[in-house]
mmCIF file of C-alpha atoms in Angstrom:
data_model
loop_
_atom_site.group_PDB
_atom_site.id
_atom_site.type_symbol
_atom_site.label_atom_id
_atom_site.label_comp_id
_atom_site.label_asym_id
_atom_site.label_seq_id
_atom_site.Cartn_x
_atom_site.Cartn_y
_atom_site.Cartn_z
ATOM 1 C CA MET A 1 59.171 15.499 212.493
ATOM 2 C CA SER A 2 60.516 18.372 210.084
ATOM 3 C CA ASP A 3 62.257 21.236 211.866
ATOM 4 C CA GLY A 4 61.577 23.475 208.870
ATOM 5 C CA PHE A 5 64.750 24.425 207.689
ATOM 6 C CA ALA A 6 67.629 22.800 205.357
ATOM 7 C CA ARG A 7 70.652 21.269 207.301
ATOM 8 C CA GLY A 8 73.538 21.915 205.050
ATOM 9 C CA ARG A 9 75.973 20.793 207.670
ATOM 10 C CA ARG A 10 75.216 17.132 207.048
ATOM 11 C CA LEU A 11 77.304 17.153 204.162
ATOM 12 C CA ARG A 12 80.085 18.673 205.820
ATOM 13 C CA SER A 13 80.466 16.560 209.009
ATOM 14 C CA THR A 14 83.490 14.721 207.819
ATOM 15 C CA PRO A 15 86.506 14.914 205.561
ATOM 16 C CA ALA A 16 85.187 11.927 203.271
ATOM 17 C CA LEU A 17 81.759 13.696 202.878
ATOM 18 C CA ARG A 18 83.276 17.033 201.881
ATOM 19 C CA ARG A 19 85.450 15.341 199.248
ATOM 20 C CA LEU A 20 82.491 13.352 198.070
ATOM 21 C CA THR A 21 80.472 16.311 197.651
ATOM 22 C CA ALA A 22 83.064 18.853 196.299
ATOM 23 C CA GLN A 23 82.151 20.601 193.137
ATOM 24 C CA THR A 24 85.469 21.404 192.157
ATOM 25 C CA ARG A 25 88.305 19.233 192.120
ATOM 26 C CA LEU A 26 92.165 19.844 191.339
ATOM 27 C CA SER A 27 94.183 17.382 189.650
ATOM 28 C CA PRO A 28 98.268 17.807 188.741
ATOM 29 C CA ALA A 29 97.227 17.605 185.112
ATOM 30 C CA ASP A 30 95.253 20.899 185.415
ATOM 31 C CA PHE A 31 98.719 22.813 186.236
ATOM 32 C CA VAL A 32 101.275 24.333 183.878
ATOM 33 C CA LEU A 33 104.418 25.547 185.335
ATOM 34 C CA PRO A 34 106.000 28.581 183.993
ATOM 35 C CA VAL A 35 109.731 28.456 183.847
ATOM 36 C CA PHE A 36 112.666 30.914 183.250
ATOM 37 C CA VAL A 37 115.752 29.913 181.329
ATOM 38 C CA LYS A 38 118.586 32.148 180.929
ATOM 39 C CA GLN A 39 121.584 32.293 178.648
ATOM 40 C CA GLY A 40 125.145 32.605 180.112
ATOM 41 C CA ILE A 41 124.661 31.489 183.566
ATOM 42 C CA ASP A 42 126.457 28.645 185.453
ATOM 43 C CA GLU A 43 123.902 28.234 188.376
ATOM 44 C CA PRO A 44 120.408 28.918 188.878
ATOM 45 C CA VAL A 45 119.513 32.438 190.024
ATOM 46 C CA ALA A 46 117.047 33.045 192.714
ATOM 47 C CA ILE A 47 114.563 35.522 192.077
ATOM 48 C CA SER A 48 114.274 37.747 195.150
ATOM 49 C CA SER A 49 110.541 38.830 194.846
ATOM 50 C CA MET A 50 109.651 35.129 193.974
ATOM 51 C CA PRO A 51 110.743 32.975 196.934
ATOM 52 C CA GLY A 52 111.488 29.472 195.647
ATOM 53 C CA VAL A 53 111.403 30.320 191.656
ATOM 54 C CA VAL A 54 114.784 30.813 189.781
ATOM 55 C CA GLN A 55 116.268 31.530 186.423
ATOM 56 C CA HIS A 56 117.260 28.271 185.314
ATOM 57 C CA THR A 57 120.398 27.198 183.412
ATOM 58 C CA LEU A 58 119.721 24.779 180.538
ATOM 59 C CA ASP A 59 120.879 21.806 182.840
ATOM 60 C CA SER A 60 118.738 22.939 185.936
ATOM 61 C CA LEU A 61 115.809 23.473 183.523
ATOM 62 C CA ARG A 62 116.205 19.788 182.296
ATOM 63 C CA LYS A 63 116.175 18.643 186.059
ATOM 64 C CA ALA A 64 113.255 20.663 186.769
ATOM 65 C CA ALA A 65 111.255 19.356 183.800
ATOM 66 C CA HIS A 66 111.825 15.838 184.737
ATOM 67 C CA GLU A 67 110.534 16.493 188.411
ATOM 68 C CA ALA A 68 107.609 18.354 186.878
ATOM 69 C CA ALA A 69 106.776 14.981 184.814
ATOM 70 C CA GLU A 70 107.166 12.955 187.734
ATOM 71 C CA ALA A 71 104.817 14.840 189.523
ATOM 72 C CA GLY A 72 102.277 14.467 186.891
ATOM 73 C CA ILE A 73 101.604 17.941 186.070
ATOM 74 C CA GLY A 74 100.240 18.851 182.536
ATOM 75 C CA GLY A 75 103.072 21.060 181.026
ATOM 76 C CA LEU A 76 105.526 23.798 181.074
ATOM 77 C CA MET A 77 105.478 27.359 179.709
ATOM 78 C CA LEU A 78 108.941 28.485 178.747
ATOM 79 C CA PHE A 79 110.298 31.925 178.917
ATOM 80 C CA GLY A 80 113.759 32.800 177.754
ATOM 81 C CA ILE A 81 116.310 35.686 178.866
ATOM 82 C CA PRO A 82 119.034 35.932 176.254
ATOM 83 C CA GLY A 83 122.387 36.887 176.649
ATOM 84 C CA ASP A 84 122.152 39.725 173.796
ATOM 85 C CA LYS A 85 119.084 42.040 173.257
ATOM 86 C CA ASP A 86 118.291 44.296 170.348
ATOM 87 C CA ALA A 87 115.704 46.536 168.783
ATOM 88 C CA VAL A 88 113.753 43.730 167.280
ATOM 89 C CA GLY A 89 114.420 40.929 169.676
ATOM 90 C CA SER A 90 116.450 38.709 167.189
ATOM 91 C CA GLN A 91 117.354 36.039 169.669
ATOM 92 C CA ALA A 92 113.662 35.032 169.972
ATOM 93 C CA ASP A 93 113.803 33.177 166.629
ATOM 94 C CA ALA A 94 117.574 32.462 166.613
ATOM 95 C CA ALA A 95 118.235 28.668 166.214
ATOM 96 C CA ASP A 96 120.662 29.214 168.837
ATOM 97 C CA GLY A 97 118.183 31.376 170.904
ATOM 98 C CA ILE A 98 118.056 30.201 174.601
ATOM 99 C CA VAL A 99 114.185 29.056 174.642
ATOM 100 C CA ASN A 100 114.842 27.308 171.085
ATOM 101 C CA VAL A 101 117.709 25.443 172.597
ATOM 102 C CA ALA A 102 115.897 24.485 175.772
ATOM 103 C CA LEU A 103 113.060 23.359 173.671
ATOM 104 C CA GLN A 104 115.275 21.035 171.663
ATOM 105 C CA GLN A 105 116.658 19.545 174.718
ATOM 106 C CA LEU A 106 113.338 19.121 176.552
ATOM 107 C CA LYS A 107 111.879 17.599 173.511
ATOM 108 C CA ALA A 108 114.639 14.940 173.285
ATOM 109 C CA ASP A 109 114.494 14.176 176.931
ATOM 110 C CA LEU A 110 110.632 13.876 177.556
ATOM 111 C CA GLY A 111 109.226 13.651 174.034
ATOM 112 C CA ASP A 112 105.439 14.031 174.681
ATOM 113 C CA GLU A 113 105.440 13.270 178.318
ATOM 114 C CA LEU A 114 104.801 16.818 178.994
ATOM 115 C CA VAL A 115 103.244 19.564 176.952
ATOM 116 C CA LEU A 116 105.896 22.078 176.112
ATOM 117 C CA MET A 117 104.423 25.418 175.541
ATOM 118 C CA ALA A 118 106.529 28.500 174.199
ATOM 119 C CA ASP A 119 105.301 31.776 175.244
ATOM 120 C CA LEU A 120 105.831 33.992 172.258
ATOM 121 C CA CYS A 121 106.588 37.632 172.981
ATOM 122 C CA LEU A 122 109.491 39.972 172.122
ATOM 123 C CA CYS A 123 109.727 41.777 175.595
ATOM 124 C CA GLU A 124 112.347 39.616 177.245
ATOM 125 C CA TYR A 125 114.465 39.844 173.916
ATOM 126 C CA THR A 126 114.356 43.624 173.091
ATOM 127 C CA ASP A 127 116.649 46.258 174.518
ATOM 128 C CA HIS A 128 113.862 48.696 175.121
ATOM 129 C CA GLY A 129 111.577 45.852 176.766
ATOM 130 C CA HIS A 130 108.452 46.361 174.811
ATOM 131 C CA CYS A 131 106.540 43.337 173.217
ATOM 132 C CA GLY A 132 107.108 44.580 169.654
ATOM 133 C CA VAL A 133 108.960 46.786 167.280
ATOM 134 C CA VAL A 134 108.943 50.278 168.429
ATOM 135 C CA THR A 135 108.871 53.380 166.122
ATOM 136 C CA PRO A 136 111.383 56.228 166.207
ATOM 137 C CA ALA A 137 108.439 57.990 168.431
ATOM 138 C CA GLY A 138 108.546 55.330 170.720
ATOM 139 C CA VAL A 139 105.169 53.483 169.758
ATOM 140 C CA VAL A 140 104.900 49.762 169.572
ATOM 141 C CA ASP A 141 104.295 49.078 165.935
ATOM 142 C CA ASN A 142 101.481 46.642 165.395
ATOM 143 C CA ASP A 143 101.864 45.394 162.022
ATOM 144 C CA PRO A 144 105.860 44.955 161.741
ATOM 145 C CA THR A 145 105.544 43.251 165.073
ATOM 146 C CA LEU A 146 103.349 40.640 163.488
ATOM 147 C CA ASP A 147 106.062 39.600 160.995
ATOM 148 C CA ARG A 148 108.358 39.280 163.971
ATOM 149 C CA TYR A 149 105.799 36.989 165.763
ATOM 150 C CA ALA A 150 105.334 34.836 162.667
ATOM 151 C CA ALA A 151 109.118 34.193 162.470
ATOM 152 C CA VAL A 152 109.403 33.567 166.204
ATOM 153 C CA ALA A 153 106.326 31.206 165.898
ATOM 154 C CA ILE A 154 108.146 28.943 163.175
ATOM 155 C CA ALA A 155 111.255 28.832 165.128
ATOM 156 C CA GLN A 156 109.529 27.734 168.223
ATOM 157 C CA ALA A 157 107.688 24.901 166.331
ATOM 158 C CA GLN A 158 110.881 23.756 164.734
ATOM 159 C CA ALA A 159 112.564 23.432 167.984
ATOM 160 C CA GLY A 160 109.783 21.118 169.416
ATOM 161 C CA ALA A 161 107.071 23.405 171.103
ATOM 162 C CA HIS A 162 103.713 21.384 171.331
ATOM 163 C CA VAL A 163 101.976 24.585 171.931
ATOM 164 C CA ILE A 164 102.604 28.422 170.646
ATOM 165 C CA ALA A 165 101.251 30.730 173.113
ATOM 166 C CA PRO A 166 101.261 34.435 172.062
ATOM 167 C CA SER A 167 101.189 36.990 174.724
ATOM 168 C CA GLY A 168 102.116 40.405 173.071
ATOM 169 C CA MET A 169 98.552 41.494 172.621
ATOM 170 C CA MET A 170 99.084 42.850 169.250
ATOM 171 C CA ASP A 171 95.977 43.130 167.084
ATOM 172 C CA GLY A 172 95.901 40.315 164.459
ATOM 173 C CA GLN A 173 98.754 38.318 166.141
ATOM 174 C CA VAL A 174 96.764 34.903 166.272
ATOM 175 C CA ALA A 175 96.145 35.300 162.347
ATOM 176 C CA ALA A 176 99.646 36.018 161.628
ATOM 177 C CA ILE A 177 100.867 33.062 163.553
ATOM 178 C CA ARG A 178 98.410 30.744 162.195
ATOM 179 C CA THR A 179 99.180 31.585 158.792
ATOM 180 C CA ALA A 180 102.838 31.215 159.368
ATOM 181 C CA LEU A 181 102.586 27.908 161.038
ATOM 182 C CA ASP A 182 100.294 26.521 158.289
ATOM 183 C CA GLY A 183 102.766 27.649 155.630
ATOM 184 C CA ALA A 184 105.659 26.130 157.259
ATOM 185 C CA ALA A 185 103.720 22.844 157.505
ATOM 186 C CA TYR A 186 103.088 22.896 161.199
ATOM 187 C CA THR A 187 99.307 22.734 160.580
ATOM 188 C CA GLU A 188 98.889 20.539 163.787
ATOM 189 C CA THR A 189 100.637 22.926 166.257
ATOM 190 C CA PRO A 190 97.960 24.584 168.223
ATOM 191 C CA ILE A 191 97.856 28.148 169.511
ATOM 192 C CA LEU A 192 96.893 29.034 173.027
ATOM 193 C CA ALA A 193 96.269 33.067 172.870
ATOM 194 C CA TYR A 194 96.653 35.231 175.934
ATOM 195 C CA ALA A 195 93.481 36.740 174.634
ATOM 196 C CA ALA A 196 92.391 38.595 177.795
ATOM 197 C CA LYS A 197 95.588 40.069 179.251
ATOM 198 C CA TYR A 198 95.140 42.934 181.242
ATOM 199 C CA ALA A 199 97.572 45.708 181.877
ATOM 200 C CA SER A 200 97.919 44.581 185.406
ATOM 201 C CA GLY A 201 99.990 45.798 188.534
ATOM 202 C CA PHE A 202 100.566 42.205 189.498
ATOM 203 C CA TYR A 203 103.362 41.601 186.935
ATOM 204 C CA ALA A 204 106.204 43.375 188.686
ATOM 205 C CA PRO A 205 108.024 39.989 189.931
ATOM 206 C CA PHE A 206 107.708 38.599 186.645
ATOM 207 C CA ARG A 207 109.591 41.489 185.068
ATOM 208 C CA GLU A 208 112.488 40.874 187.586
ATOM 209 C CA ALA A 209 112.496 37.117 186.546
ATOM 210 C CA ALA A 210 112.342 37.574 182.692
ATOM 211 C CA GLU A 211 114.447 40.895 182.841
ATOM 212 C CA GLY A 212 111.825 42.315 180.548
ATOM 213 C CA ALA A 213 110.525 45.638 182.256
ATOM 214 C CA PRO A 214 109.719 48.371 179.589
ATOM 215 C CA GLN A 215 112.787 50.931 179.476
ATOM 216 C CA PHE A 216 110.059 53.796 178.841
ATOM 217 C CA GLY A 217 106.192 54.204 179.139
ATOM 218 C CA ASP A 218 104.153 51.092 179.797
ATOM 219 C CA ARG A 219 102.007 48.412 178.324
ATOM 220 C CA SER A 220 98.656 50.045 178.685
ATOM 221 C CA THR A 221 98.256 50.925 174.958
ATOM 222 C CA TYR A 222 98.241 47.159 173.925
ATOM 223 C CA GLN A 223 97.358 45.224 177.088
ATOM 224 C CA MET A 224 93.785 45.524 178.223
ATOM 225 C CA ASP A 225 92.255 48.217 180.554
ATOM 226 C CA PRO A 226 91.522 46.602 183.987
ATOM 227 C CA PRO A 227 88.090 48.212 184.344
ATOM 228 C CA ASN A 228 86.765 46.609 181.122
ATOM 229 C CA ALA A 229 84.907 43.270 180.885
ATOM 230 C CA ASP A 230 82.891 43.141 177.724
ATOM 231 C CA GLU A 231 86.315 43.931 175.774
ATOM 232 C CA ALA A 232 87.564 40.745 177.116
ATOM 233 C CA LEU A 233 84.783 38.827 175.226
ATOM 234 C CA ARG A 234 85.599 40.703 171.958
ATOM 235 C CA GLU A 235 89.341 39.723 172.393
ATOM 236 C CA VAL A 236 88.461 36.298 172.789
ATOM 237 C CA ALA A 237 85.913 36.051 170.049
ATOM 238 C CA GLN A 238 88.441 37.759 167.566
ATOM 239 C CA ASP A 239 91.291 35.482 168.499
ATOM 240 C CA LEU A 240 89.126 32.413 168.054
ATOM 241 C CA ALA A 241 87.958 33.819 164.820
ATOM 242 C CA GLU A 242 91.689 34.195 163.709
ATOM 243 C CA GLY A 243 92.365 30.318 164.606
ATOM 244 C CA ALA A 244 93.254 30.123 168.369
ATOM 245 C CA ASP A 245 92.763 26.715 169.584
ATOM 246 C CA ALA A 246 92.321 27.691 173.314
ATOM 247 C CA VAL A 247 92.328 31.146 175.057
ATOM 248 C CA MET A 248 93.910 32.485 178.362
ATOM 249 C CA VAL A 249 92.826 35.062 181.001
ATOM 250 C CA LYS A 250 95.898 36.866 182.704
ATOM 251 C CA PRO A 251 95.996 37.557 185.764
ATOM 252 C CA ALA A 252 93.708 35.094 187.537
ATOM 253 C CA LEU A 253 92.623 35.992 191.071
ATOM 254 C CA PRO A 254 91.739 39.754 190.294
ATOM 255 C CA TYR A 255 89.839 38.588 187.100
ATOM 256 C CA LEU A 256 87.840 35.636 188.143
ATOM 257 C CA ASP A 257 84.584 37.193 186.877
ATOM 258 C CA ILE A 258 86.440 37.473 183.514
ATOM 259 C CA ILE A 259 87.362 33.656 183.358
ATOM 260 C CA THR A 260 83.685 32.780 184.129
ATOM 261 C CA ARG A 261 82.297 35.127 181.484
ATOM 262 C CA VAL A 262 84.914 33.702 178.908
ATOM 263 C CA ALA A 263 84.201 30.051 180.132
ATOM 264 C CA ASP A 264 80.398 30.507 179.763
ATOM 265 C CA ALA A 265 80.964 32.075 176.045
ATOM 266 C CA VAL A 266 83.227 29.614 174.368
ATOM 267 C CA GLN A 267 83.539 26.014 173.487
ATOM 268 C CA VAL A 268 87.293 25.829 173.681
ATOM 269 C CA PRO A 269 89.875 25.243 176.575
ATOM 270 C CA VAL A 270 90.099 27.933 178.922
ATOM 271 C CA SER A 271 93.359 28.624 180.994
ATOM 272 C CA ALA A 272 94.286 31.320 183.573
ATOM 273 C CA TYR A 273 97.725 32.450 184.703
ATOM 274 C CA GLN A 274 98.142 33.005 188.516
ATOM 275 C CA VAL A 275 100.757 35.581 187.954
ATOM 276 C CA SER A 276 103.769 36.425 189.865
ATOM 277 C CA GLY A 277 102.279 39.168 191.954
ATOM 278 C CA GLU A 278 99.639 36.698 193.303
ATOM 279 C CA TYR A 279 102.390 34.178 193.859
ATOM 280 C CA ALA A 280 104.544 36.968 195.621
ATOM 281 C CA MET A 281 101.825 38.072 197.929
ATOM 282 C CA VAL A 282 100.956 34.575 199.217
ATOM 283 C CA GLU A 283 104.503 33.784 199.883
ATOM 284 C CA ALA A 284 105.068 37.223 201.560
ATOM 285 C CA ALA A 285 102.031 36.698 203.913
ATOM 286 C CA ALA A 286 103.099 33.025 204.714
ATOM 287 C CA ALA A 287 106.585 34.205 205.531
ATOM 288 C CA HIS A 288 105.078 36.525 208.134
ATOM 289 C CA GLY A 289 102.919 34.073 209.468
ATOM 290 C CA TRP A 290 99.867 35.889 208.500
ATOM 291 C CA VAL A 291 98.253 33.011 206.326
ATOM 292 C CA ASP A 292 98.531 29.151 206.222
ATOM 293 C CA ARG A 293 100.778 28.825 203.167
ATOM 294 C CA GLU A 294 99.870 25.472 201.774
ATOM 295 C CA ARG A 295 96.047 26.026 202.341
ATOM 296 C CA ALA A 296 96.241 29.353 200.727
ATOM 297 C CA ILE A 297 97.902 27.834 197.689
ATOM 298 C CA LEU A 298 95.180 25.097 197.259
ATOM 299 C CA GLU A 299 92.336 27.725 197.960
ATOM 300 C CA THR A 300 93.543 30.087 195.232
ATOM 301 C CA LEU A 301 94.017 27.271 192.685
ATOM 302 C CA THR A 302 90.467 26.094 193.643
ATOM 303 C CA ALA A 303 89.068 29.575 193.173
ATOM 304 C CA ILE A 304 90.496 29.687 189.702
ATOM 305 C CA ARG A 305 89.266 26.175 188.761
ATOM 306 C CA ARG A 306 85.852 26.946 190.155
ATOM 307 C CA ALA A 307 85.870 30.245 188.186
ATOM 308 C CA GLY A 308 85.857 28.132 184.998
ATOM 309 C CA ALA A 309 89.638 27.813 184.147
ATOM 310 C CA GLY A 310 90.302 24.391 183.044
ATOM 311 C CA THR A 311 94.069 24.818 183.127
ATOM 312 C CA VAL A 312 96.143 27.014 185.569
ATOM 313 C CA LEU A 313 99.398 28.265 185.074
ATOM 314 C CA THR A 314 101.147 28.625 188.494
ATOM 315 C CA TYR A 315 104.549 28.689 190.009
ATOM 316 C CA TRP A 316 103.253 26.312 192.567
ATOM 317 C CA ALA A 317 102.421 23.585 190.044
ATOM 318 C CA VAL A 318 104.780 21.004 191.000
ATOM 319 C CA GLU A 319 104.300 21.738 194.854
ATOM 320 C CA ALA A 320 100.554 21.701 194.563
ATOM 321 C CA ALA A 321 100.771 18.338 192.553
ATOM 322 C CA ARG A 322 102.786 16.980 195.520
ATOM 323 C CA LEU A 323 100.165 18.312 198.154
ATOM 324 C CA LEU A 324 97.334 16.539 196.194
ATOM 325 C CA ARG A 325 98.656 13.299 196.471
#
């Protein structure tokens, strides 16, 4: 006899049933690990605001990359901290620049076992900490910055990057990079555009890790304003029109609605970056015993995937992969 209401609990009664009926699944291949490599250090340097994350030496990065490959994650996103900085970020495209040397070594070690992604920006490399060339008036100068991005993209591709990932949010950056790569015979090198990157309060720990905080002002004139959603779709559409092969939303958890809207609107892979502040909040709460750390890690990653991201950049990439075994 019918009782007149649905019994949703029937499909939640055992772990096996819950696994069978899960609508979102996590896989190690979904994850990309952001890594920091610093010139001129002999041992890895711990990042105080990001427990468990370090600035790597070249050797420790190679070890971490092998561990990442063994865990089965999808790839690495490389960020570099040079020994010397200047106004135009010269070390970003120098043959002996720290990221370019790291890419060469990792490509030699791993071949195509992991996708090696090179973040393309100038903030870690400039003495002023902004993402591009700055005018005497202190304004980030968009078009001269595109010339720098083009040069960096070629250097990263030459060093062995599988994917170039421009994050500076300059207008026209994807077109400039695509033109440069094609002109240098890297027509098969894809671009993952940080298309919807917001001027967020969740980046502070990253700026400790990458040593790239602005020395004056902020990045609100080139990164997106947090209240805006339709603008994200416009930025994504523009990057795709310029030649992006995949797009990213950054940050992730505060912008799940943006991830969903972007994923619904495009026919290319969508990534989301679970940024340093998201990581630090969970780690801090877990350290105080306020949340179950491992459960919170997997729940946040599931939320980002459920929102529509095919790939998640996360500092927990290797740990999460192991938790899923």
